[in-house]
Structures are given as C-alpha cells and as structure tokens.
PDB file of C-alpha atoms in Angstrom:
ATOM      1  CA  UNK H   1       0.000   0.000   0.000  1.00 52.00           C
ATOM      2  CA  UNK H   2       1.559   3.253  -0.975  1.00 61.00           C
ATOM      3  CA  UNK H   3      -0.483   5.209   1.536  1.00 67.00           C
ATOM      4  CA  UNK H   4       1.368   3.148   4.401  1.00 78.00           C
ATOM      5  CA  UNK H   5       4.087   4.124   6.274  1.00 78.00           C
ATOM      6  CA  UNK H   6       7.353   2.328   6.437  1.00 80.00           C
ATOM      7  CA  UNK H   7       9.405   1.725   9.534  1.00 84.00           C
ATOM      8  CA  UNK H   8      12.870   1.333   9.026  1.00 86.00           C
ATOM      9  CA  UNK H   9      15.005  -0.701  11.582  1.00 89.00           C
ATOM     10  CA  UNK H  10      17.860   1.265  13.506  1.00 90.00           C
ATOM     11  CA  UNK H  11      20.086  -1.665  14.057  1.00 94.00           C
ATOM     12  CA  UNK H  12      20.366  -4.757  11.328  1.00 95.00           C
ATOM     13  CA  UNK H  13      22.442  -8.015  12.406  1.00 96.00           C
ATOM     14  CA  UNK H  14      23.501  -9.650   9.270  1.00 95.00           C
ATOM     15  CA  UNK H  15      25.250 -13.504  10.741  1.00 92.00           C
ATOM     16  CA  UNK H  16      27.673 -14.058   7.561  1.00 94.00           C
ATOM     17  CA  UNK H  17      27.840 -18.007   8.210  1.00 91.00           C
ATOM     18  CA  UNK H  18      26.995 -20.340  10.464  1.00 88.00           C
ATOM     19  CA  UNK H  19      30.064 -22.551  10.189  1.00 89.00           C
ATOM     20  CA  UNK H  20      32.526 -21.914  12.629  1.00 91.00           C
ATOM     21  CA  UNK H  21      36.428 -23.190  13.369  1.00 92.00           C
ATOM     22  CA  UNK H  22      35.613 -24.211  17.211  1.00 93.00           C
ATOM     23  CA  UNK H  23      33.245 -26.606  18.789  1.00 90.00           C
ATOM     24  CA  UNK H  24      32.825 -24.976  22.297  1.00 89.00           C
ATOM     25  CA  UNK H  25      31.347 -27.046  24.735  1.00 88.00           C
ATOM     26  CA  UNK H  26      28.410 -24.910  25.820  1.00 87.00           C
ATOM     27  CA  UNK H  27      27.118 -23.917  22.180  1.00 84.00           C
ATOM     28  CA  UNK H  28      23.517 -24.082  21.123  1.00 79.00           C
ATOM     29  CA  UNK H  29      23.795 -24.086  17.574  1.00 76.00           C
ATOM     30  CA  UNK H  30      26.368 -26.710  16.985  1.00 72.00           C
ATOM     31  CA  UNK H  31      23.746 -29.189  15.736  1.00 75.00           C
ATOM     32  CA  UNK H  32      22.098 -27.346  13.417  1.00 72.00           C
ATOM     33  CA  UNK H  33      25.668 -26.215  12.056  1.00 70.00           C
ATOM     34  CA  UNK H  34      26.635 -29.469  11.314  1.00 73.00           C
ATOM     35  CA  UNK H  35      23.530 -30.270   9.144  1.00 76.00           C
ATOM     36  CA  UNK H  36      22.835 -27.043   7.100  1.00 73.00           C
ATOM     37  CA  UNK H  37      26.191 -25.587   7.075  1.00 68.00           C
ATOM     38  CA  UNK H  38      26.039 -21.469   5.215  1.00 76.00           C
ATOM     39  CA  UNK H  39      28.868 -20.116   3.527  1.00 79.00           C
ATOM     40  CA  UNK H  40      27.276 -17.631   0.896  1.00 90.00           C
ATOM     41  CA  UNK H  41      30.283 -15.243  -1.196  1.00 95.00           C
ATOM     42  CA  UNK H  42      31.310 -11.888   0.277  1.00 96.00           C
ATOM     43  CA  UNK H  43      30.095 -10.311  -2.722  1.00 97.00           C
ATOM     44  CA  UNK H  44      26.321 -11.360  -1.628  1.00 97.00           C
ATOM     45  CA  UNK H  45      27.141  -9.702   1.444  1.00 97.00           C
ATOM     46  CA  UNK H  46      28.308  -6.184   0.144  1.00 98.00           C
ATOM     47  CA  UNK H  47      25.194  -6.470  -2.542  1.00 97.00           C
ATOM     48  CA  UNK H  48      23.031  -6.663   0.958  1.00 97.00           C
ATOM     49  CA  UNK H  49      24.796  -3.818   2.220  1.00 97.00           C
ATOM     50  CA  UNK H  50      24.057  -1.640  -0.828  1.00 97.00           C
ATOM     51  CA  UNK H  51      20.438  -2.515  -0.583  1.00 94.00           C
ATOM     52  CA  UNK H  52      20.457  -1.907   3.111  1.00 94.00           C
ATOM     53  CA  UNK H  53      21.477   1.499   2.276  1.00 94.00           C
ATOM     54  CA  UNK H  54      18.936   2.519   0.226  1.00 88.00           C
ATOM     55  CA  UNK H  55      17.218   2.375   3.955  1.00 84.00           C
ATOM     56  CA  UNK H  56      19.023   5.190   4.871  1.00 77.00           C
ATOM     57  CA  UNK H  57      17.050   7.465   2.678  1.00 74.00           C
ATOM     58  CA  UNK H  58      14.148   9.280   4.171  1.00 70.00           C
ATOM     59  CA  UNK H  59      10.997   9.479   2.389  1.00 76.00           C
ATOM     60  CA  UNK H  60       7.736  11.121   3.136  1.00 79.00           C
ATOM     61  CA  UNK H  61       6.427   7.155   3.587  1.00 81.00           C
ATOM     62  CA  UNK H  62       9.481   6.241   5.937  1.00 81.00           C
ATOM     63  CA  UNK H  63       9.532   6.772   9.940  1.00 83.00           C
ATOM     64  CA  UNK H  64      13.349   6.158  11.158  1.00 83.00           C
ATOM     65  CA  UNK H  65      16.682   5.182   9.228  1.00 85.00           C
ATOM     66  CA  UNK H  66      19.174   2.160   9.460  1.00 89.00           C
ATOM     67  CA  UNK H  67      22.542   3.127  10.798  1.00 92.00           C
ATOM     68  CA  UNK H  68      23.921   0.166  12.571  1.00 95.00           C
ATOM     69  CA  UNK H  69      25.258  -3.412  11.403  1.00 97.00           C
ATOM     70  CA  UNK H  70      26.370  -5.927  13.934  1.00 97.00           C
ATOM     71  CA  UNK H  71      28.095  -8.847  12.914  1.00 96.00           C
ATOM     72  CA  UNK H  72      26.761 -11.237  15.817  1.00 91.00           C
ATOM     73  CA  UNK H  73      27.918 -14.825  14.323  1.00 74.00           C
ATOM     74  CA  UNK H  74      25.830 -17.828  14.275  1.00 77.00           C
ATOM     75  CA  UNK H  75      28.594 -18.573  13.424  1.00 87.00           C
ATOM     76  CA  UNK H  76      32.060 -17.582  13.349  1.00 93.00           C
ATOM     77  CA  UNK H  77      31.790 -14.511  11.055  1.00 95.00           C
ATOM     78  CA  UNK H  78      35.996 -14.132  10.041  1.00 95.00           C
ATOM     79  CA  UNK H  79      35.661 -17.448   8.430  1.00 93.00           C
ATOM     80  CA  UNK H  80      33.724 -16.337   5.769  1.00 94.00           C
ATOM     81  CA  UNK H  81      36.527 -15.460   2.967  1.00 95.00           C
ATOM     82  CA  UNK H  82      36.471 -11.892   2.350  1.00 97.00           C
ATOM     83  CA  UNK H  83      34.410 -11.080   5.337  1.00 97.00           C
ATOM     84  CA  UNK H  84      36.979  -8.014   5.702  1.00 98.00           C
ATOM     85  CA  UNK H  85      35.825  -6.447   2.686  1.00 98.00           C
ATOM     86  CA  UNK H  86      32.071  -6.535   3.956  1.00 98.00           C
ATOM     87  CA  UNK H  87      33.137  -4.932   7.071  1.00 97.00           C
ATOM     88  CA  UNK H  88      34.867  -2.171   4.943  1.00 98.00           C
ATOM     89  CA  UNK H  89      32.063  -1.801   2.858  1.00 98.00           C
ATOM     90  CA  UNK H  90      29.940  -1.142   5.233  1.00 97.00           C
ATOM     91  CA  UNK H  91      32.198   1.825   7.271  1.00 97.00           C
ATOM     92  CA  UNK H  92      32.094   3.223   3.615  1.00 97.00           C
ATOM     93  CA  UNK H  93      28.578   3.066   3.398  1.00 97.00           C
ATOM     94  CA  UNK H  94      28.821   5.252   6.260  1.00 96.00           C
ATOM     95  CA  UNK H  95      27.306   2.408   9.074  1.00 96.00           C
ATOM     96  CA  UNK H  96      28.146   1.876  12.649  1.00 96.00           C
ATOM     97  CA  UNK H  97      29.661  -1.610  12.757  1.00 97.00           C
ATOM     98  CA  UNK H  98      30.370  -3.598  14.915  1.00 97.00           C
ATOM     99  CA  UNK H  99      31.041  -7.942  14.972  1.00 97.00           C
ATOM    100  CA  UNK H 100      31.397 -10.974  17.382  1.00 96.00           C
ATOM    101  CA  UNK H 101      34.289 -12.994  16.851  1.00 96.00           C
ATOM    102  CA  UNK H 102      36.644 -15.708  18.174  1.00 95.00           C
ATOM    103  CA  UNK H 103      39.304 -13.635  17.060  1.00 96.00           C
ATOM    104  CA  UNK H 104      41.112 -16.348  15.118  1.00 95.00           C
ATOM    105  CA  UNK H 105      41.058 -14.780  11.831  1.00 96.00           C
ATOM    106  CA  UNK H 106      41.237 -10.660  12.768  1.00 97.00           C
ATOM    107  CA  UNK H 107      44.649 -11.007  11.012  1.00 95.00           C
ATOM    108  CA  UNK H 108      42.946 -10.123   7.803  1.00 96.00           C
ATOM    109  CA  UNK H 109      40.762  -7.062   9.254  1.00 95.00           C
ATOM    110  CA  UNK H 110      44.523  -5.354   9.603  1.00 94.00           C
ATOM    111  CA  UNK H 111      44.444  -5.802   5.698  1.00 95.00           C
ATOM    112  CA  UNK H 112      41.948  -2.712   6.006  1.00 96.00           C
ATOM    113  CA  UNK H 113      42.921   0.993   6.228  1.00 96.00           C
ATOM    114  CA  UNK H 114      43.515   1.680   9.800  1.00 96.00           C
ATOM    115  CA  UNK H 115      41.126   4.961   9.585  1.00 96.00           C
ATOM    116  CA  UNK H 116      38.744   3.029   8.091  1.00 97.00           C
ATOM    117  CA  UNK H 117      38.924   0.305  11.448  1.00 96.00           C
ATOM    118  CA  UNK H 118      38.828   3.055  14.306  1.00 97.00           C
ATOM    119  CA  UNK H 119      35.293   4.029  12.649  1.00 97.00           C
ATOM    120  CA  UNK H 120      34.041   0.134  14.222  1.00 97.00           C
ATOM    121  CA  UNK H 121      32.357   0.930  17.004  1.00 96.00           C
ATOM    122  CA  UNK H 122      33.572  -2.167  18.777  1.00 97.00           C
ATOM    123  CA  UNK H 123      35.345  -5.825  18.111  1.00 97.00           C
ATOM    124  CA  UNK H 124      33.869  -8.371  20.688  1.00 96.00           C
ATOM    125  CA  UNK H 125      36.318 -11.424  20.742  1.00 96.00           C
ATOM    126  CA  UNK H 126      35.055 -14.286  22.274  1.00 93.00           C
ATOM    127  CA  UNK H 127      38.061 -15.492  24.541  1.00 90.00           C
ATOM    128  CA  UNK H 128      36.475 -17.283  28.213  1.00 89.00           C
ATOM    129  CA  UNK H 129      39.545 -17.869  29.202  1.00 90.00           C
ATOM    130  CA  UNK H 130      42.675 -16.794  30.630  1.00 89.00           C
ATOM    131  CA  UNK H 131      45.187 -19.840  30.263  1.00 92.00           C
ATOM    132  CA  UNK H 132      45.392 -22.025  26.177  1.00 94.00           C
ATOM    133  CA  UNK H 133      45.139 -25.062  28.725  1.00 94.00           C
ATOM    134  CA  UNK H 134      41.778 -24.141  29.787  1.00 94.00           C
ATOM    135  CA  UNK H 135      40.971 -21.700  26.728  1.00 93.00           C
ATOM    136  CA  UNK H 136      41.180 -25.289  24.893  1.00 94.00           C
ATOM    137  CA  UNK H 137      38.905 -26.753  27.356  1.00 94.00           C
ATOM    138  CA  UNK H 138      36.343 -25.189  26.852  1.00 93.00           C
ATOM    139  CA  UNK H 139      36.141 -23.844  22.916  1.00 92.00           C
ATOM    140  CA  UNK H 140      37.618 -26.823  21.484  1.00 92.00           C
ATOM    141  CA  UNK H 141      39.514 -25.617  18.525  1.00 92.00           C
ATOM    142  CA  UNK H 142      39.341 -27.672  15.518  1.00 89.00           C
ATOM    143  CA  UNK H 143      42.768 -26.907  14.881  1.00 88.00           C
ATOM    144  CA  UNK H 144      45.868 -26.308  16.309  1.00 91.00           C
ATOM    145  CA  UNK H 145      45.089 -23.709  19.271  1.00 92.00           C
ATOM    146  CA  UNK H 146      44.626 -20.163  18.314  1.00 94.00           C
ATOM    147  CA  UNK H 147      44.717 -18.986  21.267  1.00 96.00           C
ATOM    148  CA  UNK H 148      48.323 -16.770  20.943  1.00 95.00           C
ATOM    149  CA  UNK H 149      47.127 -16.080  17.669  1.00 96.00           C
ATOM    150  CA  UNK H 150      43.554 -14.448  18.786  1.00 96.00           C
ATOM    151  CA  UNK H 151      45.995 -12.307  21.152  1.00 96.00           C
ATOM    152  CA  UNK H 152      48.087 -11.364  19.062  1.00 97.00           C
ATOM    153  CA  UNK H 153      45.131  -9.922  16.673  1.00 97.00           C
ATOM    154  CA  UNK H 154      43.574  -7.952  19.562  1.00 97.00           C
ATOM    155  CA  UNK H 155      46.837  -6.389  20.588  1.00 97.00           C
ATOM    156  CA  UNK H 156      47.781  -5.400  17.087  1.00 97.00           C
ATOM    157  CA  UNK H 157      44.057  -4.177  16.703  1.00 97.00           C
ATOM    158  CA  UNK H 158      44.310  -2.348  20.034  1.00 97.00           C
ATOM    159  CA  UNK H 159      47.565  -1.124  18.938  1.00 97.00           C
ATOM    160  CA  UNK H 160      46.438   0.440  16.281  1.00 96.00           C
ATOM    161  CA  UNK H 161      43.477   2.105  17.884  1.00 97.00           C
ATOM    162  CA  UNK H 162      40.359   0.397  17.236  1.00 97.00           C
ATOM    163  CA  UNK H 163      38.095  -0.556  20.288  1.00 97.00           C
ATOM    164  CA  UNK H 164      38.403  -4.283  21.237  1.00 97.00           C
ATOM    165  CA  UNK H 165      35.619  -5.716  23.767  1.00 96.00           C
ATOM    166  CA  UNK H 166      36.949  -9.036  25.456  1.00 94.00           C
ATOM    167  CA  UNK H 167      34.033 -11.076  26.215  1.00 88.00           C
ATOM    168  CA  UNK H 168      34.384 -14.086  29.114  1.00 85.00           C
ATOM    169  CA  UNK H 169      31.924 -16.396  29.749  1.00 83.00           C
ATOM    170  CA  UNK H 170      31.062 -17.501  32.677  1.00 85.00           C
ATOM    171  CA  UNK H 171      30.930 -21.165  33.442  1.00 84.00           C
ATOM    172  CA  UNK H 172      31.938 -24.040  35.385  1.00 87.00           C
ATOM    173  CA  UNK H 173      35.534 -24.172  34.677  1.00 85.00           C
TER     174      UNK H 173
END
C-alpha cells in the first residue's frame, strides 16, 4: 500500500555463516551447524549492504533510518573469505559496525585501512579464558590452538586504535 508508512530498523544483524572453526562445549547451535552448514560469497554480502542502504534514505512514507550493522555470528563470522571487505564496505557506506568474533582470523581485518577500522564501534572477541590449557577446554579448537594467535590480533588491533571488547563467559571451569 503506498499510503502506508514504512518503519525502518535502527540496528540490522547480518550472521555471515553459520560454520565456525571451534566446537565450544556450551554452544547451542552446533547441531544445526553441522547439518545445514552457510557459507554464501562476500560479494552477496556487500550487494546486501548496498540494498540496506537505500534504507538510509528518508521518504515522506518512511519513519526512522538504518545506521547500525552488527556482525553477531551464528557462526564464526571471520571465516567467511572476504568477510573483511564486507566490514569495509559497510564503514564506507557510512554504518556503525560492529562484529562478534573468536578472534582467530582478525589477522585479515589489519588488511583494512587503519582509519577506516577506528570508525568500528567495537570488536567483541570471544576469549572465556585466561590460560590455552583451559581456553582449549572449553572452545575446542578444531585446529591447532589459536589462542596466541587471537591475542596477538587484539593487541595489534588495540595497537592500532580500534576498540576491542573481550568477552568471558562464565561457566563451570
């Protein structure tokens, strides 16, 4: 109905895949994961993105505008290839972002213009531990343990200015 007014959404999260690199003993989704695994291109991701933007634009039929992205991960979002150039898309497009990660793959956000990664609005890494021993314990890495490697990609990411959100849980161990 043209008559109708539109509400636009402030906040979008867009989940790039639902495969992830860890098999963390408390997840809810691991099942599901297993049977209908996602991995779509990056370039579906940035066409989304352009789309989204088209939100932005105010209209006599419109109430509101979309101005933030959030990454959340159902599963883990850096394992998507090219997920850095959705990210960077999106801080061009002018959008607060902001993602969930395990931090094993932030290596290839540093591939971005560091002006471009201050304007996230924060990096959540996933870490629930303190220790690889018990790090291990509970996410289960599927590989060899990333643990000095997620480390190493917050402090370079700290280092170069960008705000990075450690996020613990809190469990039995």
């Amino acid at each position: 109905n043209k008559d109708s007014m539109r509400l636009l959404p402030a906040h979008i999260d867009i989940d790039l895949t639902n495969v992830c690199n860890q098999d963390c003993y408390y997840c809810n989704s691991a099942d599901f994961r297993r049977e209908q695994p996602v991995q779509k291109k990056y370039t579906e991701y940035i066409g989304l993105l352009d789309k989204i933007a088209t939100w932005r634009q105010h209209s006599p039929n419109s109430y509101g505008t979309t101005h933030t992205i959030t990454y959340p991960g159902g599963g883990e979002p850096t394992v998507l290839t090219g997920y850095e150039h959705v990210i960077e898309h999106g801080i061009d497009l002018g959008f607060l972002s902001s993602i969930t990660t395990n931090g094993t793959n932030l290596d290839k956000l540093l591939t971005v213009d560091v002006e471009k990664l201050r304007k996230i609005a924060w990096i959540g890494i996933d870490v629930d531990a303190g220790s690889e021993a018990l790090y291990e314990k509970i996410r289960r890495s599927l590989t060899k343990s990333p643990f000095r490697r997620v480390m190493e990609n917050a402090r370079n990411l700290i280092d170069a200015g960008v705000n990075v959100d450690f996020k613990i849980l809190i469990n039995p161990y």
